[in-house]
Structures are given as C-alpha cells and as structure tokens.
C-alpha cells in the first residue's frame, strides 16, 4: 500500500506473530484470522485476534510507563500502572472490536479504494479488564460539557505513523458523552482474555471503546487530553470518514473533509465464514458466520438466502449475549443447515449464491449493493455478504 | 380495510377534523396531512398532526379521569389529573412520532399487505409537555428489573378496538429500560404544542415514547401495569412485528408470531415531500423532504439522486436539532436546489427519477428496494423514496 512507508530499521523489534494470520500489510502489521478460525470460538483467542497497527509496536516497560491526563481537567495528572490498578475499580466486559475497514477488499473489487485491504475478519471478540475511563476522568475532575469539554482525545506511544508528519504517534478521540456514559463501558484496559495485554494489543494500557469503530480504541495509551475539539490526529481529521460515492480523490476538498463527521458508532454487519467462497460441498452442510450490531444494538435476526437474495429464511442465532437494551457489545454467531435440495434429485451439481444479512433491534438492516455505499476510504462496507458455492451430489448415478 | 368493523353508532361522537387531511380510514379515524403541508413547519400544527386511532375516540371529562398504576409496584396508586400536574415536575420535549405503517401503501403496491394504507406522512413533529413516566414509577415504587419488572404495559380508554375480543381498549408496552432511562424521555403528556391535548391526540393524558414506533405511545391512558411480560394486547402480540419476505398469511404460525420481537425502536427514514410524484416543474426548483433517525440517532446526511440512484449528491439539512448524542428525537428537513440541467439545453422535457436516502450517526442507511424489506404487516417501510417528475424547458424555441 503506497500510503505506508516501509522502514526496515523501525520494524526490527516487532513481536512474534501467529503464522496462521492472513497478513494484509507487514510494516506496520495488519493481519486478520482466516474466516474459519474466526468462528471457532465466541471469545477470540488472543493469538488469533485481528491486529491493526499504524506504526512500529513500541516496547514499553511497565515500570517506566506513565499516563498523562491534561487539557480541560481540574487536576491534571500523571498516573503509573500501579496507580491505575490500585486507585480504580477493576471491571471486565466482553466486546467485539471491528476495524472500520472490515470488508474493504470487496469494496475495492467494485471500484478501487485506498487503504489496507481487509477480508471479512478484521474484527474479533474479547474480554477486557481494566478501569473505567469515566472513573479516571472523574478522579482528575475533568470538566463537563457545560464547561466546553466535548472530546476525550487519546495519543498512543507508537511513534512514527507514516501518515503523520514528524513521526507523531497514532491519535484519535471519542465524544465526552461516550467517555462519561455510565452505560458506555469505555475502559482503560490492561488485560485481554484474562491475561496481561500483549504488545500487539496495546501493552501496558489501551482504550477499549465498545460499539464504535476500532480506530478509537487507541493502543499503548500515553496521553489523554480533554478538549473542546476532536483529536487533531490525521486519523481523526483525514481518515475514517464516509462520503457519498461521487466524492473521489480528484474532487474532494478540505471543506468536505472538515464538514464530514468522524466515524464513531459502527453500523450493522454480518458475514458468512463457512463454507468458503467457490468451494464445493456435499449435503448436509451448514452455513456459519457472525453478525454484530453497532453502538451496542442487539442483533434480532439474521436472514439467509440460497438464491442470490430472491428468497430468504431465518438463520439460527447460536450465541445470544444477554445484556440490557443497547449494551450488546459482542457479536453473535449464526448457522443455517441445509439437508436437502430439490434440484439435487435431478442434477449432479447445483450452484448456490449464498447471502446473509442481519437486522438489529431498531429494524436497521444492511444495504444490498456495495455500489450504494462505496466511498473513497473504503470504510463501513456492510453490504449483503455473498458466497458462491457448488453443492455436489454424492450419488454416482446422476 | 376488512380488519376494521364499521359501527356507525360507536363513531357518532368523533371530534371535528381538518378537511385537508388525507383520510386513509374513517372509523376508526386514520389520516395524514398532505406531503406539502407536512413540511410547512418544523413543529407540525396540531390540526395537521397525523392521527392513528384504533377505536372510537373516548369523550373523557378531566374531573372524572383517573390513572391506575398497578402490577409489580410497591405502592399501587390511582392518580387524578390534579395529582399528575401537581406532584411531578413538568417537562417539555420536542419529538417526532411515526407510525410503523408509514409508507405502507408503497409496500402494498409491490405486493399486497393487510393494514391501513399510509402515504409518506404518517409522522409529525410536536412539542410535548407533561411529567416523566420515570418520576411517576419511582413515586409508586415500581419494582426494578432485578425483581422481575421488565415491561411497562399501557391500556387506553378507547374501548372497542375491532381487533380485540370483548371490546377491549388499545394496549401496548415498552421495556422498563426505556421507561426508566433518564435519557429515554418517556413522558405522560397532557399538553401538545403548548396547549391541552386534543381529543384525537389522547386527552387528557397520553404516553409519548420518543424514538420508538408510534404504536407504543398509548393515548387516553387509563392504566399502567408493571409486569414481567409484554402487554397481552393484540397490538403487542399479533401486530407491529416484522418478518422476512417469505412469511405470509398462509404459512405464519403462532410460533413465528411469538418468537418474533415486538417492534420498538424506529429505523432510519426519509422521504421527498416536494415536488409531487408525476408533476412537471420548471428550473430552478427545490427538492424538499424530511429525514428521521430511529431511537434518537442523529441524521448525519441526506443524499439526493436525480437519476434513479446512479449518482448522488448531498442535500442541505435545514433544521438540525441540537441534542446530546442519541437524543435526537425530532426529524430534520432537507432541501436540494436544481438551477441547471445540461439535458435541458437540447430538450424540451427531461424526466428525472428523484431519490433520497438518509444516513444516521452509526452509518446506518435505508435499504434500496422495497422487495428486500417487504413483510406481511407492511411495517417499517424505509426503502429509498422515489419520485418521478418531468422538468420542462420554458424556452419556446426547443
């Protein structure tokens, strides 16, 4: 990808990675599990959890680590990891993180977009333990919205993002509504899946902001600035925004960038993880995949089509997270088993065009066609997922 | 509509109605304003506010009125209107109410559905004053969810719904999460647009539950029952549910009805109110309409197409309600002005297929085709709205 400069020296101290990963970009490291691996467990094992880095992975000693909290704050502060672990209640949530670029490759196949290509697996589900961002901000006496504090800005310690001038680290921000919402569940996490964070996932401390795009869950958190303004980072101001399909790199203006809201809440998403595209299967077989509502919305149903969207039936939702309204942070898996196909009584092979689409508790569903949501950054591709397969008859007399 | 029994005697005491209304069903009264009237003011005047009744309008004396609150309640109570006005803080919100059947007629044109036909205007925006349902339930010591109180069930005083046996009134329920949410803004309203409620809108007291389907905002409220279960009303259990397009009146089962969640939050919606379908217009002209996010979500953008969805441009959002995240209860209006069409340089007439679609702050958008969302009750039709027009050149030499 031309937007990333490759500097071998800067990437010489990367952590060991699972060899099963599909590597979409090497330096910085961007990788996703295979679709079949993705649905092998409801909580994604850490070594299979997708990785989206923007710079070399910093090598931080916990003993030398501190978090600065400044800006519109009554008591600006520097906290050590000891402070963070001892001064604030430890809480654990389960939450799916998803990159806004999930399924970008498919969008690019329709019409080329810029950005790291991703298949259908740049999302994963984990448990996260740490303290509530809200508790920390209250402890530091963060100003309220009435006093002009509208955004919680995060800077990482991963210096050297190629997109940033002067080797700045990755940065991003969320709204103070989300940061301070008692039901927003934004954490400063130091554990993932019950163990200390790994380097690839933000050791020793990261933001986990469930329900919104993964880009806001800043890893290797070094600084929080409470501000009237969004983060000044490239990744807040000139990336992770969605435009109509007529906006391209030739006609986009600063005015369009500036007036377009930064993505926060995720939209509804689903994809078929098995069978694989262009595979041949035998009866009976089961279609399996994931669905996730944005913003903590519940997945109410998943529909499956075998005929390219002409007719539909309900999939079975296998894992239904029990949560209060609007706090369904984790994905669900779905399955649909086919035991008989009339056409196979007379034919050796039947091609099927599998499709899935999910519906949330606000009757929002996915768009059918990628052309209706195509955008120049290739973000938020949540159109119906299509998988072409062939079902073959095992009977030899046909 | 065959589902409504017409009983002239029962409907002899209906209130006076505006003669401008488009009447979709007379007894019970179901009417919407014309699309051009709808967008004449951001707050819909009461006499033009859509009316969706399920039974004859009751004629209630405020002095004889009382509200019963019972079920999972520490202090079951009977409140008079004096109690309601004096014991609880009076608050005012602006909120758009929308019938889940809005745009049903269009769905029926694709494939016949059962239910009162509605154009694009079975929604309106009003201001509502009253007390918070939450305050009343706290006063009565309603049980918490931990004690099994999951639903706030409402019964009206509009006895004689044709769908109900034994002349029961209209009934519905919302979740206790919504009822008790400090930011849910559910009111027991006694004023609309700054004046005492009119009979058609629920005098003397009604529920206003913003962000969710209008069917839950029960008018002429007579009884609140806090319950482990949803309302037992026909309208909760056997109506206002959405199925996939393969479910029809021949194959639907009790199991499907029972396992399908009742609609609560509205989905994202928009429609073009001007120009009118099949009209002829001259340059310059302006496309105008409304857009509304469900569940208090903000409308971030509205796109307009002149060519049936091939290319798109941004409409201007005219009225942007300022609200905290997730409390955008009111619609927005949009406009898009066309001053020149290249084709008109050479032609006398140019046919245009206008389309609109909205996007909310979670990047949810509307589905393109009605076939993808068709359902047997004809609810939640929020596909792209299409208006065919002809633009005519005033120049006589062409």
PDB file of N, CA, C and O in Angstrom, chain A residues 176-222:
ATOM      1  N   UNK A 176     -17.228  13.183  24.722  1.00  0.00           N
ATOM      2  CA  UNK A 176     -17.335  13.084  26.173  1.00  0.00           C
ATOM      3  C   UNK A 176     -18.630  12.375  26.580  1.00  0.00           C
ATOM      4  O   UNK A 176     -18.690  11.750  27.636  1.00  0.00           O
ATOM      5  N   UNK A 177     -19.666  12.455  25.732  1.00  0.00           N
ATOM      6  CA  UNK A 177     -20.885  11.673  26.029  1.00  0.00           C
ATOM      7  C   UNK A 177     -20.532  10.195  26.148  1.00  0.00           C
ATOM      8  O   UNK A 177     -20.951   9.526  27.082  1.00  0.00           O
ATOM      9  N   UNK A 178     -19.808   9.690  25.164  1.00  0.00           N
ATOM     10  CA  UNK A 178     -19.432   8.274  25.195  1.00  0.00           C
ATOM     11  C   UNK A 178     -18.473   8.015  26.362  1.00  0.00           C
ATOM     12  O   UNK A 178     -18.622   7.030  27.097  1.00  0.00           O
ATOM     13  N   UNK A 179     -17.491   8.913  26.534  1.00  0.00           N
ATOM     14  CA  UNK A 179     -16.479   8.701  27.578  1.00  0.00           C
ATOM     15  C   UNK A 179     -17.110   8.642  28.969  1.00  0.00           C
ATOM     16  O   UNK A 179     -16.698   7.848  29.817  1.00  0.00           O
ATOM     17  N   UNK A 180     -18.118   9.483  29.214  1.00  0.00           N
ATOM     18  CA  UNK A 180     -18.665   9.620  30.560  1.00  0.00           C
ATOM     19  C   UNK A 180     -19.962   8.826  30.759  1.00  0.00           C
ATOM     20  O   UNK A 180     -20.489   8.764  31.872  1.00  0.00           O
ATOM     21  N   UNK A 181     -20.497   8.221  29.706  1.00  0.00           N
ATOM     22  CA  UNK A 181     -21.763   7.493  29.806  1.00  0.00           C
ATOM     23  C   UNK A 181     -21.600   6.295  30.749  1.00  0.00           C
ATOM     24  O   UNK A 181     -20.774   5.419  30.497  1.00  0.00           O
ATOM     25  N   UNK A 182     -22.380   6.254  31.846  1.00  0.00           N
ATOM     26  CA  UNK A 182     -22.267   5.112  32.763  1.00  0.00           C
ATOM     27  C   UNK A 182     -22.526   3.783  32.049  1.00  0.00           C
ATOM     28  O   UNK A 182     -22.056   2.742  32.486  1.00  0.00           O
ATOM     29  N   UNK A 183     -23.279   3.835  30.947  1.00  0.00           N
ATOM     30  CA  UNK A 183     -23.531   2.620  30.173  1.00  0.00           C
ATOM     31  C   UNK A 183     -22.695   2.566  28.892  1.00  0.00           C
ATOM     32  O   UNK A 183     -22.945   1.754  28.017  1.00  0.00           O
ATOM     33  N   UNK A 184     -21.725   3.453  28.785  1.00  0.00           N
ATOM     34  CA  UNK A 184     -20.865   3.475  27.595  1.00  0.00           C
ATOM     35  C   UNK A 184     -19.757   2.441  27.666  1.00  0.00           C
ATOM     36  O   UNK A 184     -19.247   1.996  26.653  1.00  0.00           O
ATOM     37  N   UNK A 185     -19.405   2.058  28.926  1.00  0.00           N
ATOM     38  CA  UNK A 185     -18.448   0.966  29.155  1.00  0.00           C
ATOM     39  C   UNK A 185     -17.088   1.183  28.494  1.00  0.00           C
ATOM     40  O   UNK A 185     -16.445   0.222  28.048  1.00  0.00           O
ATOM     41  N   UNK A 186     -16.641   2.432  28.419  1.00  0.00           N
ATOM     42  CA  UNK A 186     -15.300   2.675  27.874  1.00  0.00           C
ATOM     43  C   UNK A 186     -14.275   2.369  28.955  1.00  0.00           C
ATOM     44  O   UNK A 186     -14.339   2.895  30.065  1.00  0.00           O
ATOM     45  N   UNK A 187     -13.344   1.490  28.631  1.00  0.00           N
ATOM     46  CA  UNK A 187     -12.328   1.060  29.603  1.00  0.00           C
ATOM     47  C   UNK A 187     -10.945   1.562  29.214  1.00  0.00           C
ATOM     48  O   UNK A 187     -10.636   1.758  28.034  1.00  0.00           O
ATOM     49  N   UNK A 188     -10.101   1.721  30.241  1.00  0.00           N
ATOM     50  CA  UNK A 188      -8.653   1.727  30.053  1.00  0.00           C
ATOM     51  C   UNK A 188      -8.226   0.327  30.468  1.00  0.00           C
ATOM     52  O   UNK A 188      -8.198  -0.002  31.661  1.00  0.00           O
ATOM     53  N   UNK A 189      -7.969  -0.502  29.471  1.00  0.00           N
ATOM     54  CA  UNK A 189      -7.798  -1.943  29.729  1.00  0.00           C
ATOM     55  C   UNK A 189      -6.327  -2.310  29.841  1.00  0.00           C
ATOM     56  O   UNK A 189      -5.493  -1.815  29.079  1.00  0.00           O
ATOM     57  N   UNK A 190      -6.034  -3.177  30.805  1.00  0.00           N
ATOM     58  CA  UNK A 190      -4.680  -3.730  30.912  1.00  0.00           C
ATOM     59  C   UNK A 190      -4.672  -5.250  30.792  1.00  0.00           C
ATOM     60  O   UNK A 190      -3.618  -5.869  30.830  1.00  0.00           O
ATOM     61  N   UNK A 191      -5.854  -5.831  30.665  1.00  0.00           N
ATOM     62  CA  UNK A 191      -5.922  -7.275  30.421  1.00  0.00           C
ATOM     63  C   UNK A 191      -6.865  -7.569  29.253  1.00  0.00           C
ATOM     64  O   UNK A 191      -7.855  -6.871  29.037  1.00  0.00           O
ATOM     65  N   UNK A 192      -6.527  -8.618  28.534  1.00  0.00           N
ATOM     66  CA  UNK A 192      -7.325  -9.097  27.402  1.00  0.00           C
ATOM     67  C   UNK A 192      -7.472 -10.597  27.572  1.00  0.00           C
ATOM     68  O   UNK A 192      -6.468 -11.285  27.794  1.00  0.00           O
ATOM     69  N   UNK A 193      -8.700 -11.089  27.540  1.00  0.00           N
ATOM     70  CA  UNK A 193      -8.945 -12.527  27.707  1.00  0.00           C
ATOM     71  C   UNK A 193      -8.296 -13.074  28.972  1.00  0.00           C
ATOM     72  O   UNK A 193      -7.743 -14.177  28.984  1.00  0.00           O
ATOM     73  N   UNK A 194      -8.313 -12.253  30.024  1.00  0.00           N
ATOM     74  CA  UNK A 194      -7.859 -12.719  31.331  1.00  0.00           C
ATOM     75  C   UNK A 194      -6.358 -12.684  31.554  1.00  0.00           C
ATOM     76  O   UNK A 194      -5.880 -13.110  32.606  1.00  0.00           O
ATOM     77  N   UNK A 195      -5.622 -12.168  30.571  1.00  0.00           N
ATOM     78  CA  UNK A 195      -4.169 -12.092  30.731  1.00  0.00           C
ATOM     79  C   UNK A 195      -3.687 -10.678  30.424  1.00  0.00           C
ATOM     80  O   UNK A 195      -4.380  -9.906  29.759  1.00  0.00           O
ATOM     81  N   UNK A 196      -2.487 -10.384  30.899  1.00  0.00           N
ATOM     82  CA  UNK A 196      -1.889  -9.083  30.606  1.00  0.00           C
ATOM     83  C   UNK A 196      -1.917  -8.839  29.106  1.00  0.00           C
ATOM     84  O   UNK A 196      -1.688  -9.758  28.314  1.00  0.00           O
ATOM     85  N   UNK A 197      -2.220  -7.615  28.695  1.00  0.00           N
ATOM     86  CA  UNK A 197      -2.233  -7.270  27.271  1.00  0.00           C
ATOM     87  C   UNK A 197      -0.939  -7.705  26.603  1.00  0.00           C
ATOM     88  O   UNK A 197       0.140  -7.595  27.197  1.00  0.00           O
ATOM     89  N   UNK A 198      -1.028  -8.169  25.384  1.00  0.00           N
ATOM     90  CA  UNK A 198       0.190  -8.441  24.610  1.00  0.00           C
ATOM     91  C   UNK A 198       0.647  -7.138  23.949  1.00  0.00           C
ATOM     92  O   UNK A 198      -0.106  -6.171  23.859  1.00  0.00           O
ATOM     93  N   UNK A 199       1.889  -7.161  23.488  1.00  0.00           N
ATOM     94  CA  UNK A 199       2.409  -5.948  22.848  1.00  0.00           C
ATOM     95  C   UNK A 199       1.565  -5.540  21.655  1.00  0.00           C
ATOM     96  O   UNK A 199       1.263  -4.363  21.468  1.00  0.00           O
ATOM     97  N   UNK A 200       1.143  -6.485  20.826  1.00  0.00           N
ATOM     98  CA  UNK A 200       0.353  -6.142  19.635  1.00  0.00           C
ATOM     99  C   UNK A 200      -0.996  -5.525  19.989  1.00  0.00           C
ATOM    100  O   UNK A 200      -1.613  -4.873  19.144  1.00  0.00           O
ATOM    101  N   UNK A 201      -1.456  -5.782  21.199  1.00  0.00           N
ATOM    102  CA  UNK A 201      -2.791  -5.289  21.551  1.00  0.00           C
ATOM    103  C   UNK A 201      -2.759  -4.134  22.543  1.00  0.00           C
ATOM    104  O   UNK A 201      -3.770  -3.795  23.127  1.00  0.00           O
ATOM    105  N   UNK A 202      -1.548  -3.539  22.717  1.00  0.00           N
ATOM    106  CA  UNK A 202      -1.508  -2.249  23.409  1.00  0.00           C
ATOM    107  C   UNK A 202      -0.848  -2.223  24.763  1.00  0.00           C
ATOM    108  O   UNK A 202      -1.026  -1.249  25.499  1.00  0.00           O
ATOM    109  N   UNK A 203      -0.097  -3.263  25.106  1.00  0.00           N
ATOM    110  CA  UNK A 203       0.566  -3.314  26.408  1.00  0.00           C
ATOM    111  C   UNK A 203       1.357  -2.041  26.669  1.00  0.00           C
ATOM    112  O   UNK A 203       2.085  -1.601  25.764  1.00  0.00           O
ATOM    113  N   UNK A 204       1.262  -1.446  27.847  1.00  0.00           N
ATOM    114  CA  UNK A 204       0.574  -1.965  29.035  1.00  0.00           C
ATOM    115  C   UNK A 204      -0.865  -1.446  29.215  1.00  0.00           C
ATOM    116  O   UNK A 204      -1.577  -1.945  30.068  1.00  0.00           O
ATOM    117  N   UNK A 205      -1.294  -0.456  28.405  1.00  0.00           N
ATOM    118  CA  UNK A 205      -2.630   0.124  28.624  1.00  0.00           C
ATOM    119  C   UNK A 205      -3.212   0.598  27.299  1.00  0.00           C
ATOM    120  O   UNK A 205      -2.517   1.248  26.502  1.00  0.00           O
ATOM    121  N   UNK A 206      -4.484   0.293  27.096  1.00  0.00           N
ATOM    122  CA  UNK A 206      -5.159   0.724  25.880  1.00  0.00           C
ATOM    123  C   UNK A 206      -6.580   1.169  26.184  1.00  0.00           C
ATOM    124  O   UNK A 206      -7.149   0.831  27.219  1.00  0.00           O
ATOM    125  N   UNK A 207      -7.147   1.900  25.267  1.00  0.00           N
ATOM    126  CA  UNK A 207      -8.569   2.232  25.330  1.00  0.00           C
ATOM    127  C   UNK A 207      -9.357   1.076  24.727  1.00  0.00           C
ATOM    128  O   UNK A 207      -8.928   0.488  23.728  1.00  0.00           O
ATOM    129  N   UNK A 208     -10.486   0.718  25.337  1.00  0.00           N
ATOM    130  CA  UNK A 208     -11.469  -0.161  24.693  1.00  0.00           C
ATOM    131  C   UNK A 208     -12.798   0.581  24.727  1.00  0.00           C
ATOM    132  O   UNK A 208     -13.382   0.789  25.791  1.00  0.00           O
ATOM    133  N   UNK A 209     -13.216   1.044  23.550  1.00  0.00           N
ATOM    134  CA  UNK A 209     -14.463   1.821  23.430  1.00  0.00           C
ATOM    135  C   UNK A 209     -15.455   0.974  22.640  1.00  0.00           C
ATOM    136  O   UNK A 209     -15.455   1.007  21.413  1.00  0.00           O
ATOM    137  N   UNK A 210     -16.286   0.205  23.342  1.00  0.00           N
ATOM    138  CA  UNK A 210     -17.133  -0.755  22.627  1.00  0.00           C
ATOM    139  C   UNK A 210     -18.235  -0.065  21.824  1.00  0.00           C
ATOM    140  O   UNK A 210     -18.697   1.017  22.183  1.00  0.00           O
ATOM    141  N   UNK A 211     -18.650  -0.701  20.737  1.00  0.00           N
ATOM    142  CA  UNK A 211     -19.768  -0.201  19.930  1.00  0.00           C
ATOM    143  C   UNK A 211     -19.359   0.792  18.865  1.00  0.00           C
ATOM    144  O   UNK A 211     -20.151   1.127  17.997  1.00  0.00           O
ATOM    145  N   UNK A 212     -18.123   1.301  18.941  1.00  0.00           N
ATOM    146  CA  UNK A 212     -17.673   2.264  17.947  1.00  0.00           C
ATOM    147  C   UNK A 212     -16.469   1.702  17.188  1.00  0.00           C
ATOM    148  O   UNK A 212     -15.946   0.644  17.547  1.00  0.00           O
ATOM    149  N   UNK A 213     -16.069   2.367  16.134  1.00  0.00           N
ATOM    150  CA  UNK A 213     -15.047   1.785  15.263  1.00  0.00           C
ATOM    151  C   UNK A 213     -13.755   1.554  16.052  1.00  0.00           C
ATOM    152  O   UNK A 213     -13.393   2.337  16.933  1.00  0.00           O
ATOM    153  N   UNK A 214     -13.067   0.468  15.681  1.00  0.00           N
ATOM    154  CA  UNK A 214     -11.857   0.068  16.381  1.00  0.00           C
ATOM    155  C   UNK A 214     -10.810   1.177  16.448  1.00  0.00           C
ATOM    156  O   UNK A 214     -10.023   1.240  17.403  1.00  0.00           O
ATOM    157  N   UNK A 215     -10.812   2.051  15.445  1.00  0.00           N
ATOM    158  CA  UNK A 215      -9.806   3.120  15.369  1.00  0.00           C
ATOM    159  C   UNK A 215      -9.816   4.038  16.588  1.00  0.00           C
ATOM    160  O   UNK A 215      -8.828   4.730  16.840  1.00  0.00           O
ATOM    161  N   UNK A 216     -10.906   4.057  17.343  1.00  0.00           N
ATOM    162  CA  UNK A 216     -10.965   4.938  18.524  1.00  0.00           C
ATOM    163  C   UNK A 216     -10.397   4.267  19.772  1.00  0.00           C
ATOM    164  O   UNK A 216     -10.204   4.940  20.790  1.00  0.00           O
ATOM    165  N   UNK A 217     -10.191   2.963  19.714  1.00  0.00           N
ATOM    166  CA  UNK A 217      -9.667   2.221  20.871  1.00  0.00           C
ATOM    167  C   UNK A 217      -8.144   2.238  20.828  1.00  0.00           C
ATOM    168  O   UNK A 217      -7.496   1.248  20.484  1.00  0.00           O
ATOM    169  N   UNK A 218      -7.590   3.386  21.179  1.00  0.00           N
ATOM    170  CA  UNK A 218      -6.159   3.645  21.000  1.00  0.00           C
ATOM    171  C   UNK A 218      -5.319   2.723  21.881  1.00  0.00           C
ATOM    172  O   UNK A 218      -5.576   2.585  23.081  1.00  0.00           O
ATOM    173  N   UNK A 219      -4.313   2.095  21.277  1.00  0.00           N
ATOM    174  CA  UNK A 219      -3.415   1.177  21.986  1.00  0.00           C
ATOM    175  C   UNK A 219      -2.213   1.946  22.521  1.00  0.00           C
ATOM    176  O   UNK A 219      -1.933   3.059  22.097  1.00  0.00           O
ATOM    177  N   UNK A 220      -1.462   1.322  23.445  1.00  0.00           N
ATOM    178  CA  UNK A 220      -0.251   1.938  24.032  1.00  0.00           C
ATOM    179  C   UNK A 220      -0.547   3.384  24.433  1.00  0.00           C
ATOM    180  O   UNK A 220       0.145   4.326  24.036  1.00  0.00           O
ATOM    181  N   UNK A 221      -1.614   3.549  25.207  1.00  0.00           N
ATOM    182  CA  UNK A 221      -2.125   4.897  25.531  1.00  0.00           C
ATOM    183  C   UNK A 221      -1.101   5.685  26.349  1.00  0.00           C
ATOM    184  O   UNK A 221      -0.682   5.242  27.419  1.00  0.00           O
ATOM    185  N   UNK A 222      -0.716   6.854  25.855  1.00  0.00           N
ATOM    186  CA  UNK A 222       0.267   7.666  26.565  1.00  0.00           C
ATOM    187  C   UNK A 222      -0.304   8.947  27.140  1.00  0.00           C
ATOM    188  O   UNK A 222       0.186   9.468  28.138  1.00  0.00           O
TER     189      UNK A 222
END
